[in-house]
């Protein structure tokens, strides 16, 4: 038997000794052969001399040439080679980059022997399959069936690589949101401990637990795959545990206006079970059900005793799962919504972990779903009573902590300073309450703040309130942030409002899409508070310059090439044209203009205020005065009273007063000043 050749690339002095110790039996039986290099440059030299190396075990951080640079070089080499990266979970960006560059898998330091061996076995298996495919291609004549099988295998491997890449991209997104809260609130506490210490510590603790939960889920799945996880069974009334889990989700469900109910006809169900794994399974399914159920929906957790099995069912009225994807949702790395702007964040690992845990417990899980109507997950667990009974309250283990996003109460507070001061208004569209609260802590003394929990609610709030500024996330239920930006920018009621995208999607393609949809600024999480404050202030300055453009109630003769400004020009032109059409009608006021333009009183007022700095009534008077000025210049023989009536003023004295307010001179004085004699 020809041994597998594995090249180990690591600058640690004891790596060779560790590998020899871990694989001593396989080395002795000549199942595997290890070759060592200290850095990427040495590795390339070894690979050039030895074409039979099958697997590369490579550290990321090394001198001379690091692991990521080595990966990029390998991409230029036409050879079959599976690369396993060695790193720590703390550096998710490097893990994601390595998978994007073509790495097969990764293991973590300190290296676990069983995990490493399992990963090497998987790499060897995939490599052998690829070699078989290559050999089949070289056969002449190549049969149609062999060609199809080879092409299918290549397509599968390509799809697997894409799924892995998406998984690590999603994982980095999941890390960015809690890190934003942790880093931001720690800075707020340092700046003003008396104000933020207690609430800030609560947010930091909750988001730290969420990060820990993400890491634990990945570690648990790796343990299950390598057969290292064991059951810790005890016999107790499982209804007590399941009811507790359901109750712990009530506050989360209430923040989304979702009805969560616990249903059973049983008084008690005594059985052997592993508390931690029951918590993990139920937690994953309930959090998914609530996350993907819209406001006003329903989630039901029901329990029944089937004699030999416990049946646990979770039904929701959420978005549902397409039929062709039902068989895939338990695959590792897979997500039903694989788009770059999926409605809910997530890693795609929760259901895979749930299924593996149920296999360990000799249970089963099935799913039924109808898109647009909801899903039903059914779990069957064998009922055994072999372990000693433990009464409720006698468990020695501490209750398992449940982690799920969004348990914070909705934050809609406003500082006393903001309540007493005329501040610009800012709408925050974000589905993570922790982020909302952190943004309030940063901006509540500078803006009048209000928030919306998702894209659809954000659009409604923007149309109703017409704020001065908007901050939006990208990945949200209902409508994602890109759709929010595009919708608001294409609506004349809100097209003028500057929008900042604040998101965990930090890649260049996402930034470009944000700007293409109409965003005025794009900041990745975690963000710098000062940078956000400066961006918002600059956007307000730009809007003030827009007001100067329309300061006379007119559109400048020089047209703009900016499509956004062209849209605002069209709005002002339409408003002026309607006023001029009814110029001599003294009863033509804001209500008539509002109806003619198809806007509400509030929308018209706030839109004109944003563009011109004037209320709708003052804007109408401004247009009347400007038209009066034109009449005075065009026909010097017209009396002031005639001009007043012709421009919609029923009282010449009132016309004089309004004219003087805008021009600083009476109509007669202004006309005299503009005449050729006075100018000469």
XYZ file of C-alpha atoms in Angstrom:
680
model
C 0.000 0.000 0.000
C 1.364 3.418 -1.006
C 1.264 5.774 2.016
C -0.434 9.168 1.836
C 2.140 11.937 1.631
C 1.284 14.900 3.821
C 3.310 18.120 3.790
C 3.163 19.939 7.156
C 3.970 23.649 6.904
C 4.471 25.249 10.325
C 7.224 27.332 11.922
C 6.695 25.943 15.447
C 9.754 23.967 16.568
C 7.807 21.158 18.234
C 5.348 20.551 15.357
C 7.367 17.680 13.860
C 7.648 15.984 17.249
C 3.902 16.431 17.889
C 2.905 14.948 14.496
C 5.271 11.976 14.971
C 3.708 11.353 18.383
C 0.087 11.651 17.234
C 0.489 9.477 14.130
C 3.174 7.058 15.358
C 1.058 3.958 14.596
C 0.094 5.071 11.101
C 3.695 6.073 10.377
C 5.011 2.743 11.674
C 2.534 0.802 9.496
C 3.452 3.036 6.519
C -0.119 4.275 6.053
C 1.066 7.873 6.006
C 4.291 9.774 5.392
C 4.899 13.295 6.732
C 7.226 15.861 5.184
C 7.912 19.168 6.958
C 8.577 22.769 5.919
C 9.006 25.902 8.066
C 7.201 28.392 5.810
C 5.365 28.825 2.541
C 8.511 29.359 0.498
C 10.046 26.070 1.679
C 6.734 24.335 0.993
C 6.711 25.470 -2.644
C 10.233 24.095 -3.099
C 9.184 20.729 -1.626
C 6.060 20.561 -3.819
C 8.082 21.332 -6.921
C 10.407 18.374 -6.214
C 7.734 15.889 -5.066
C 4.624 15.547 -7.284
C 3.159 12.757 -5.083
C 2.217 14.924 -2.091
C -1.544 14.555 -1.572
C -2.402 16.740 1.422
C -1.061 20.025 2.762
C -1.437 20.779 6.500
C -0.613 24.470 6.753
C -0.480 27.089 9.507
C -1.767 30.570 8.586
C 0.694 32.768 10.502
C 4.293 32.114 9.435
C 7.376 34.174 8.523
C 8.794 34.580 4.976
C 5.513 33.401 3.347
C 2.307 32.934 5.346
C -0.361 30.296 4.756
C -2.746 32.551 2.819
C 0.020 33.630 0.421
C 0.947 29.984 -0.060
C -2.678 29.145 -0.886
C -2.719 31.821 -3.591
C 0.461 30.378 -5.101
C -1.037 26.868 -5.060
C -4.029 28.127 -7.020
C -1.614 28.721 -9.929
C -0.319 25.117 -9.802
C -2.195 22.511 -11.919
C -2.184 19.604 -9.441
C -4.579 17.669 -7.199
C -3.917 18.752 -3.622
C -6.131 19.109 -0.556
C -5.147 21.891 1.837
C -6.123 21.861 5.537
C -5.496 25.145 7.344
C -4.435 25.284 10.994
C -5.707 28.310 12.906
C -7.763 29.560 15.870
C -11.497 30.327 15.927
C -10.709 33.854 17.060
C -9.517 34.874 13.594
C -12.639 34.245 11.513
C -11.517 36.604 8.740
C -8.485 34.418 7.968
C -10.621 31.264 8.061
C -13.097 32.785 5.627
C -10.305 34.008 3.329
C -8.596 30.619 3.323
C -11.848 28.859 2.363
C -12.422 31.412 -0.400
C -8.894 30.735 -1.657
C -9.667 27.036 -2.025
C -8.758 25.378 1.293
C -10.526 22.037 1.821
C -11.110 22.425 5.576
C -9.518 23.697 8.786
C -8.503 22.480 12.256
C -7.921 24.553 15.355
C -5.042 24.994 17.766
C -4.360 23.309 20.110
C -4.712 20.466 17.611
C -7.092 17.692 18.621
C -5.809 14.371 17.264
C -9.227 12.843 16.509
C -10.399 16.019 14.803
C -7.234 16.196 12.689
C -7.406 12.510 11.756
C -11.088 12.807 10.762
C -10.316 15.852 8.626
C -7.367 14.116 6.928
C -9.523 11.031 6.245
C -12.199 13.238 4.639
C -9.551 15.017 2.530
C -8.082 11.670 1.448
C -11.520 10.371 0.491
C -12.323 13.461 -1.604
C -8.871 13.348 -3.204
C -9.307 9.710 -4.189
C -12.697 10.480 -5.726
C -11.145 13.297 -7.743
C -8.330 11.053 -8.889
C -10.883 8.468 -10.015
C -12.655 11.173 -11.977
C -9.401 12.270 -13.622
C -8.572 8.667 -14.501
C -12.014 8.201 -16.031
C -11.504 11.252 -18.214
C -8.230 9.851 -19.570
C -9.849 6.590 -20.701
C -10.326 6.293 -24.461
C -12.972 5.996 -25.606
C -14.721 7.801 -22.740
C -18.280 6.562 -22.304
C -21.139 9.021 -22.049
C -22.120 7.631 -18.638
C -18.598 8.047 -17.250
C -18.463 11.582 -18.598
C -21.783 12.471 -16.958
C -20.718 10.965 -13.612
C -17.427 12.848 -13.702
C -19.142 16.117 -14.570
C -21.678 15.585 -11.776
C -18.894 14.965 -9.267
C -17.047 18.091 -10.380
C -20.255 20.093 -10.082
C -20.845 18.685 -6.587
C -17.342 19.646 -5.436
C -17.764 23.128 -6.868
C -21.097 23.550 -5.070
C -19.564 22.253 -1.839
C -16.775 24.818 -2.082
C -19.362 27.552 -2.641
C -21.384 26.383 0.369
C -18.277 26.369 2.572
C -17.317 29.832 1.388
C -20.841 31.102 2.108
C -20.772 29.440 5.522
C -17.627 31.261 6.602
C -18.893 34.521 5.122
C -22.111 34.139 7.119
C -20.137 33.197 10.224
C -18.063 36.373 9.974
C -21.324 38.359 9.589
C -22.697 36.694 12.726
C -19.575 37.690 14.651
C -19.615 41.314 13.529
C -22.994 42.263 15.038
C -22.330 41.188 18.664
C -18.763 42.496 18.389
C -20.188 45.893 17.416
C -22.242 45.988 20.621
C -19.400 44.665 22.820
C -16.758 47.078 21.495
C -19.166 50.013 21.326
C -20.692 49.651 24.784
C -17.290 49.072 26.414
C -16.200 52.411 24.934
C -19.396 54.075 26.209
C -18.797 52.668 29.701
C -15.221 53.968 29.699
C -16.436 57.398 28.610
C -19.372 57.697 31.039
C -19.487 54.808 33.574
C -22.169 56.368 35.768
C -24.561 56.468 32.825
C -23.772 53.214 30.995
C -22.134 50.775 33.432
C -25.174 48.698 34.383
C -27.020 48.599 31.052
C -23.783 48.389 29.071
C -22.565 45.405 31.071
C -25.876 43.613 30.447
C -25.560 44.131 26.702
C -21.912 43.060 26.696
C -22.744 39.906 28.673
C -25.645 38.972 26.397
C -23.678 39.479 23.195
C -20.620 37.703 24.615
C -22.858 34.723 25.360
C -24.083 34.830 21.780
C -20.501 34.707 20.474
C -19.717 31.833 22.818
C -22.792 29.994 21.578
C -21.661 30.332 17.951
C -18.273 28.839 18.767
C -19.824 26.068 20.873
C -22.148 25.040 18.041
C -19.193 24.638 15.671
C -17.165 22.721 18.240
C -20.125 20.481 19.051
C -20.622 19.623 15.385
C -16.937 18.758 15.015
C -17.139 16.540 18.116
C -20.190 14.764 16.727
C -18.505 14.189 13.364
C -15.423 12.690 15.027
C -17.480 10.573 17.460
C -16.151 12.331 20.572
C -19.455 13.531 22.059
C -21.124 11.401 24.732
C -24.598 11.389 26.248
C -25.075 12.413 29.887
C -28.432 10.855 30.655
C -30.633 11.184 33.722
C -34.309 10.328 34.256
C -36.685 13.211 35.007
C -39.957 14.774 33.932
C -39.022 16.241 30.548
C -42.189 18.381 30.419
C -40.741 20.617 33.148
C -37.608 21.207 31.067
C -39.490 21.852 27.825
C -41.971 24.217 29.479
C -39.049 26.188 30.953
C -37.425 26.500 27.513
C -40.709 27.689 25.991
C -41.197 30.299 28.730
C -37.652 31.601 28.237
C -38.592 32.540 24.651
C -41.726 34.484 25.607
C -40.023 37.887 25.849
C -38.310 37.366 22.474
C -41.628 36.430 20.869
C -43.399 39.413 22.451
C -40.856 41.887 21.033
C -41.866 40.595 17.573
C -45.605 40.523 18.417
C -45.679 36.744 17.933
C -47.919 34.379 19.902
C -45.833 31.547 21.413
C -47.796 28.739 23.080
C -46.903 25.475 24.835
C -49.451 22.663 24.342
C -49.704 19.170 25.841
C -52.374 16.833 27.242
C -49.788 15.063 29.403
C -49.385 15.696 33.125
C -45.805 14.409 33.164
C -43.443 12.367 30.993
C -40.633 10.607 32.839
C -37.777 9.506 30.566
C -34.011 9.368 30.167
C -32.582 12.426 28.400
C -29.516 14.648 28.187
C -30.563 18.095 29.450
C -27.932 20.088 27.566
C -28.700 18.450 24.235
C -32.476 18.831 24.682
C -31.899 22.521 25.369
C -29.713 22.874 22.293
C -32.196 21.119 19.967
C -35.275 22.964 21.213
C -33.428 26.282 21.348
C -32.338 26.002 17.704
C -35.814 25.113 16.448
C -37.699 27.719 18.508
C -35.289 30.544 17.682
C -35.559 29.725 13.953
C -39.361 29.561 14.136
C -39.609 32.973 15.813
C -36.912 34.549 13.633
C -38.670 33.631 10.381
C -42.253 34.296 11.502
C -43.589 37.805 10.738
C -45.216 40.085 13.293
C -48.647 38.909 14.338
C -47.752 35.288 13.562
C -47.916 32.192 15.735
C -45.456 29.557 17.015
C -46.705 26.417 18.813
C -44.579 23.923 20.769
C -46.599 20.752 21.389
C -45.635 17.573 23.287
C -47.259 14.132 23.316
C -46.434 10.669 24.652
C -46.606 8.067 21.858
C -45.869 5.154 24.203
C -42.409 4.183 23.000
C -41.544 7.681 21.776
C -41.858 11.306 22.796
C -43.209 13.448 19.956
C -42.133 17.118 20.034
C -43.603 19.364 17.336
C -42.812 23.009 16.572
C -45.202 24.724 14.127
C -44.975 28.289 12.866
C -46.794 30.598 10.444
C -43.551 31.908 8.952
C -41.991 32.194 5.529
C -41.841 28.436 4.890
C -39.296 26.381 2.950
C -39.466 25.545 -0.788
C -40.194 21.856 -1.460
C -36.994 21.294 -3.441
C -34.914 22.444 -0.450
C -36.551 20.406 2.325
C -34.069 17.539 1.935
C -31.088 19.911 2.099
C -31.778 22.035 5.175
C -30.008 19.653 7.570
C -26.778 19.682 5.538
C -23.828 21.408 7.124
C -23.144 24.845 5.561
C -26.592 24.928 3.896
C -29.064 27.811 4.191
C -32.526 28.025 2.667
C -31.945 31.687 1.904
C -28.512 31.651 0.289
C -28.672 35.159 -1.113
C -26.170 37.808 -0.148
C -28.971 39.738 1.514
C -30.852 36.933 3.196
C -33.667 38.040 5.480
C -32.216 36.684 8.727
C -28.628 36.322 9.750
C -27.266 32.891 10.576
C -24.492 30.427 9.901
C -26.522 27.551 8.483
C -25.129 25.228 11.153
C -28.030 25.045 13.646
C -30.176 22.450 11.873
C -27.155 20.312 10.969
C -26.182 20.266 14.653
C -29.790 19.492 15.656
C -29.927 16.460 13.366
C -26.540 15.133 14.541
C -27.577 15.478 18.194
C -30.793 13.566 17.506
C -28.829 10.778 15.794
C -26.683 10.521 18.917
C -29.868 10.241 21.018
C -31.349 7.652 18.571
C -34.043 10.136 17.651
C -35.403 11.403 14.361
C -36.501 14.733 12.863
C -38.878 15.450 9.980
C -40.032 18.683 8.404
C -43.141 19.705 6.474
C -43.454 23.160 4.984
C -45.491 25.317 2.620
C -43.859 28.537 1.355
C -45.740 31.557 2.648
C -47.736 29.536 5.184
C -45.187 28.107 7.602
C -43.273 24.999 8.681
C -43.653 22.072 11.063
C -40.656 20.281 12.595
C -41.454 16.943 14.257
C -38.986 15.236 16.617
C -39.348 11.656 17.839
C -37.224 10.570 20.842
C -37.257 7.048 22.316
C -38.716 6.890 25.839
C -36.496 4.805 28.116
C -36.370 4.730 31.912
C -33.033 3.105 32.705
C -31.358 5.917 34.673
C -32.032 6.798 38.348
C -34.906 9.264 38.820
C -34.095 12.844 39.717
C -36.938 14.943 41.091
C -37.403 18.507 39.928
C -35.076 20.795 41.890
C -32.657 17.983 42.802
C -30.462 18.296 39.725
C -26.886 19.047 40.647
C -26.103 20.600 37.291
C -26.810 24.280 36.824
C -29.607 25.111 34.368
C -28.332 25.271 30.833
C -28.087 28.872 29.654
C -30.149 29.590 26.565
C -28.720 31.992 24.010
C -30.733 33.556 21.262
C -30.595 36.897 19.493
C -33.142 39.617 20.046
C -34.150 39.094 23.680
C -33.546 42.730 24.566
C -36.644 44.870 24.957
C -37.189 47.332 22.147
C -35.303 50.527 22.895
C -37.178 53.698 22.063
C -35.897 56.030 24.746
C -34.989 59.661 24.194
C -32.702 61.807 26.318
C -34.011 64.771 28.293
C -31.680 66.970 26.240
C -33.191 65.726 22.975
C -36.729 66.211 24.285
C -36.081 69.898 25.013
C -34.051 70.754 21.913
C -34.979 71.126 18.239
C -32.776 68.404 16.794
C -32.701 66.809 13.344
C -34.631 63.536 13.280
C -33.002 60.169 12.565
C -34.713 56.839 11.837
C -32.844 53.633 12.740
C -33.989 50.546 10.791
C -32.382 47.569 12.549
C -33.697 44.194 13.744
C -31.088 43.716 16.479
C -32.223 45.570 19.646
C -28.672 45.580 21.035
C -27.409 47.534 18.022
C -30.366 49.913 18.314
C -29.583 50.629 21.946
C -25.911 51.184 21.187
C -26.814 53.646 18.414
C -29.120 55.462 20.840
C -26.240 55.745 23.305
C -24.052 57.285 20.589
C -26.554 59.673 18.993
C -29.386 60.502 21.395
C -27.939 63.931 22.350
C -27.465 64.919 18.698
C -30.661 63.695 17.032
C -34.313 63.007 17.694
C -34.264 59.214 17.340
C -36.895 56.619 16.553
C -36.529 53.055 15.303
C -38.169 50.321 13.218
C -37.504 46.575 13.701
C -37.411 45.507 10.037
C -37.375 46.742 6.449
C -41.124 46.961 5.849
C -41.748 48.767 9.149
C -38.807 51.053 8.331
C -40.311 52.081 4.991
C -43.660 52.796 6.666
C -41.962 54.858 9.381
C -39.929 56.815 6.820
C -43.038 57.663 4.774
C -44.971 58.679 7.876
C -42.269 60.615 9.739
C -40.077 61.817 6.804
C -36.946 62.044 8.994
C -33.862 64.116 8.239
C -31.587 61.035 8.165
C -31.926 57.237 8.031
C -29.598 54.458 9.198
C -30.446 50.953 7.963
C -29.052 47.442 8.317
C -28.908 45.153 5.245
C -29.954 41.698 6.473
C -33.433 41.997 7.995
C -36.786 40.188 7.862
C -39.382 41.374 5.351
C -37.358 43.672 3.116
C -33.582 43.833 3.261
C -31.673 47.098 3.537
C -30.938 47.365 -0.186
C -34.673 47.157 -0.923
C -35.340 49.779 1.752
C -32.847 52.207 0.186
C -34.126 51.664 -3.345
C -37.774 52.022 -2.305
C -37.203 55.266 -0.410
C -34.948 56.787 -3.060
C -37.529 56.156 -5.802
C -40.396 57.666 -3.780
C -40.660 61.450 -4.173
C -41.829 61.731 -0.553
C -38.522 60.385 0.778
C -36.051 60.594 -2.119
C -34.244 63.541 -0.523
C -33.456 61.752 2.768
C -29.781 60.723 3.152
C -29.489 57.005 3.962
C -26.528 55.344 5.689
C -26.153 51.567 5.395
C -24.658 50.126 8.586
C -24.060 46.397 8.172
C -21.931 43.325 8.853
C -21.523 42.871 5.078
C -18.097 44.441 4.649
C -17.042 43.057 1.246
C -16.561 45.308 -1.772
C -19.387 43.767 -3.806
C -21.882 44.526 -1.029
C -20.625 48.117 -0.733
C -21.004 48.654 -4.471
C -24.534 47.238 -4.447
C -25.430 49.566 -1.578
C -24.272 52.619 -3.526
C -25.943 51.397 -6.723
C -29.268 51.170 -4.861
C -28.871 54.799 -3.729
C -27.153 54.718 -0.313
C -25.353 57.936 0.598
C -22.832 56.210 2.904
C -21.826 52.625 3.746
C -20.203 51.641 7.054
C -19.319 48.045 8.048
C -19.816 46.687 11.561
C -18.111 47.074 13.926
C -18.015 50.783 13.144
C -16.156 53.717 14.638
C -18.532 55.991 16.547
C -16.718 59.171 15.548
C -16.740 58.199 11.867
C -20.500 57.599 12.018
C -21.080 60.974 13.694
C -18.967 62.766 11.068
C -20.699 60.990 8.171
C -24.123 61.963 9.500
C -23.069 65.575 10.053
C -21.647 65.818 6.520
C -24.838 64.393 5.018
C -26.831 67.097 6.823
C -24.467 69.717 5.385
C -25.078 68.348 1.883
C -28.816 68.649 2.453
C -28.364 72.256 3.574
C -26.610 72.946 0.270
C -29.632 71.424 -1.448
C -31.810 73.936 0.412
C -29.640 76.756 -0.955
C -30.335 75.441 -4.457
C -34.050 76.090 -3.950
C -33.788 79.087 -1.628
C -35.808 81.351 -3.960
C -38.435 78.699 -4.617
C -36.862 78.300 -8.058
C -34.818 75.626 -9.808
C -31.428 76.914 -11.049
C -31.104 77.172 -14.821
C -27.999 74.975 -14.743
C -29.278 71.400 -14.642
C -27.556 68.795 -12.517
C -26.128 65.517 -13.827
C -26.904 63.880 -10.479
C -30.067 61.731 -10.907
C -30.962 62.337 -7.267
C -30.883 66.129 -7.669
C -32.760 65.839 -10.953
C -35.562 64.073 -9.054
C -35.716 66.873 -6.460
C -35.644 69.517 -9.232
C -38.652 67.805 -10.802
C -40.502 67.915 -7.479
C -39.908 71.671 -7.020
C -40.809 72.356 -10.666
C -44.091 70.449 -10.277
C -44.975 72.263 -7.041
C -44.203 75.693 -8.552
C -46.161 74.913 -11.713
C -49.267 74.030 -9.690
C -48.995 77.215 -7.622
C -48.500 79.375 -10.740
C -51.449 77.672 -12.434
C -53.653 78.927 -9.577
C -51.638 82.085 -8.954
C -54.588 84.489 -8.779
C -56.614 82.156 -6.528
C -56.196 83.437 -2.964
C -57.801 80.228 -1.645
C -55.155 77.987 -3.206
C -53.197 76.910 -0.137
C -51.341 73.932 1.292
C -54.341 71.587 1.305
C -55.008 72.144 -2.409
C -51.337 71.705 -3.299
C -51.200 68.563 -1.149
C -54.124 66.965 -3.037
C -52.787 67.983 -6.438
C -49.404 66.382 -5.724
C -50.902 63.244 -4.156
C -49.186 63.741 -0.797
C -50.384 63.965 2.773
C -50.159 67.285 4.601
C -47.262 65.940 6.693
C -45.379 64.530 3.691
C -45.686 67.757 1.703
C -44.669 69.898 4.657
C -41.636 67.802 5.555
C -40.490 67.352 1.959
C -40.627 71.097 1.260
C -39.031 71.837 4.613
C -36.165 69.472 3.814
C -35.558 70.867 0.325
C -36.213 74.574 0.816
C -36.210 75.172 4.563
C -39.774 76.496 4.197
C -43.134 75.127 5.304
C -45.722 74.490 2.581
C -47.595 77.759 3.321
C -44.390 79.816 3.334
C -43.230 78.107 0.141
C -46.500 79.077 -1.597
C -46.108 82.698 -0.438
C -42.478 82.665 -1.611
C -43.504 81.565 -5.112
C -46.248 84.244 -5.205
C -43.723 86.946 -4.237
C -41.215 85.801 -6.886
C -43.951 85.887 -9.536
C -44.940 89.378 -8.327
C -41.350 90.505 -8.859
C -41.446 89.210 -12.437
C -44.669 91.169 -13.114
C -43.160 94.375 -11.756
C -40.156 94.049 -14.063
C -42.183 93.009 -17.126
C -44.848 95.776 -16.862
C -43.857 98.972 -14.991
C -47.378 100.375 -15.503
C -49.058 97.737 -13.325
C -50.117 99.105 -9.957
C -48.959 97.264 -6.814
C -52.557 96.483 -5.861
C -53.158 94.878 -9.289
C -50.047 92.736 -8.857
C -51.201 91.745 -5.379
C -54.566 90.493 -6.667
C -52.931 88.800 -9.670
C -50.609 86.794 -7.391
C -53.310 85.579 -5.021
C -53.239 88.196 -2.259
C -56.758 89.396 -1.433
C -55.424 92.303 0.671
C -52.781 94.679 -0.844
C -51.656 95.692 2.650
C -50.981 92.055 3.518
C -49.123 91.710 0.209
C -46.912 94.675 1.138
C -46.136 93.102 4.509
C -45.294 89.675 3.046
C -43.228 91.197 0.242
C -41.220 93.274 2.715
C -40.629 90.174 4.814
C -39.036 88.324 1.880
C -37.254 91.187 0.066
C -36.481 93.608 2.870
C -38.145 96.433 0.929
C -41.716 97.421 0.112
C -42.936 96.551 -3.420
C -42.623 100.185 -4.534
C -39.106 100.546 -3.110
C -37.989 97.261 -4.641
C -39.403 98.245 -8.078
C -37.666 101.614 -7.892
C -34.379 99.938 -6.963
C -34.673 97.547 -9.926
C -35.521 100.262 -12.504
C -32.811 101.240 -15.082
C -32.669 104.827 -13.738
C -31.885 103.764 -10.203
C -29.269 101.324 -11.406
C -27.706 104.007 -13.591
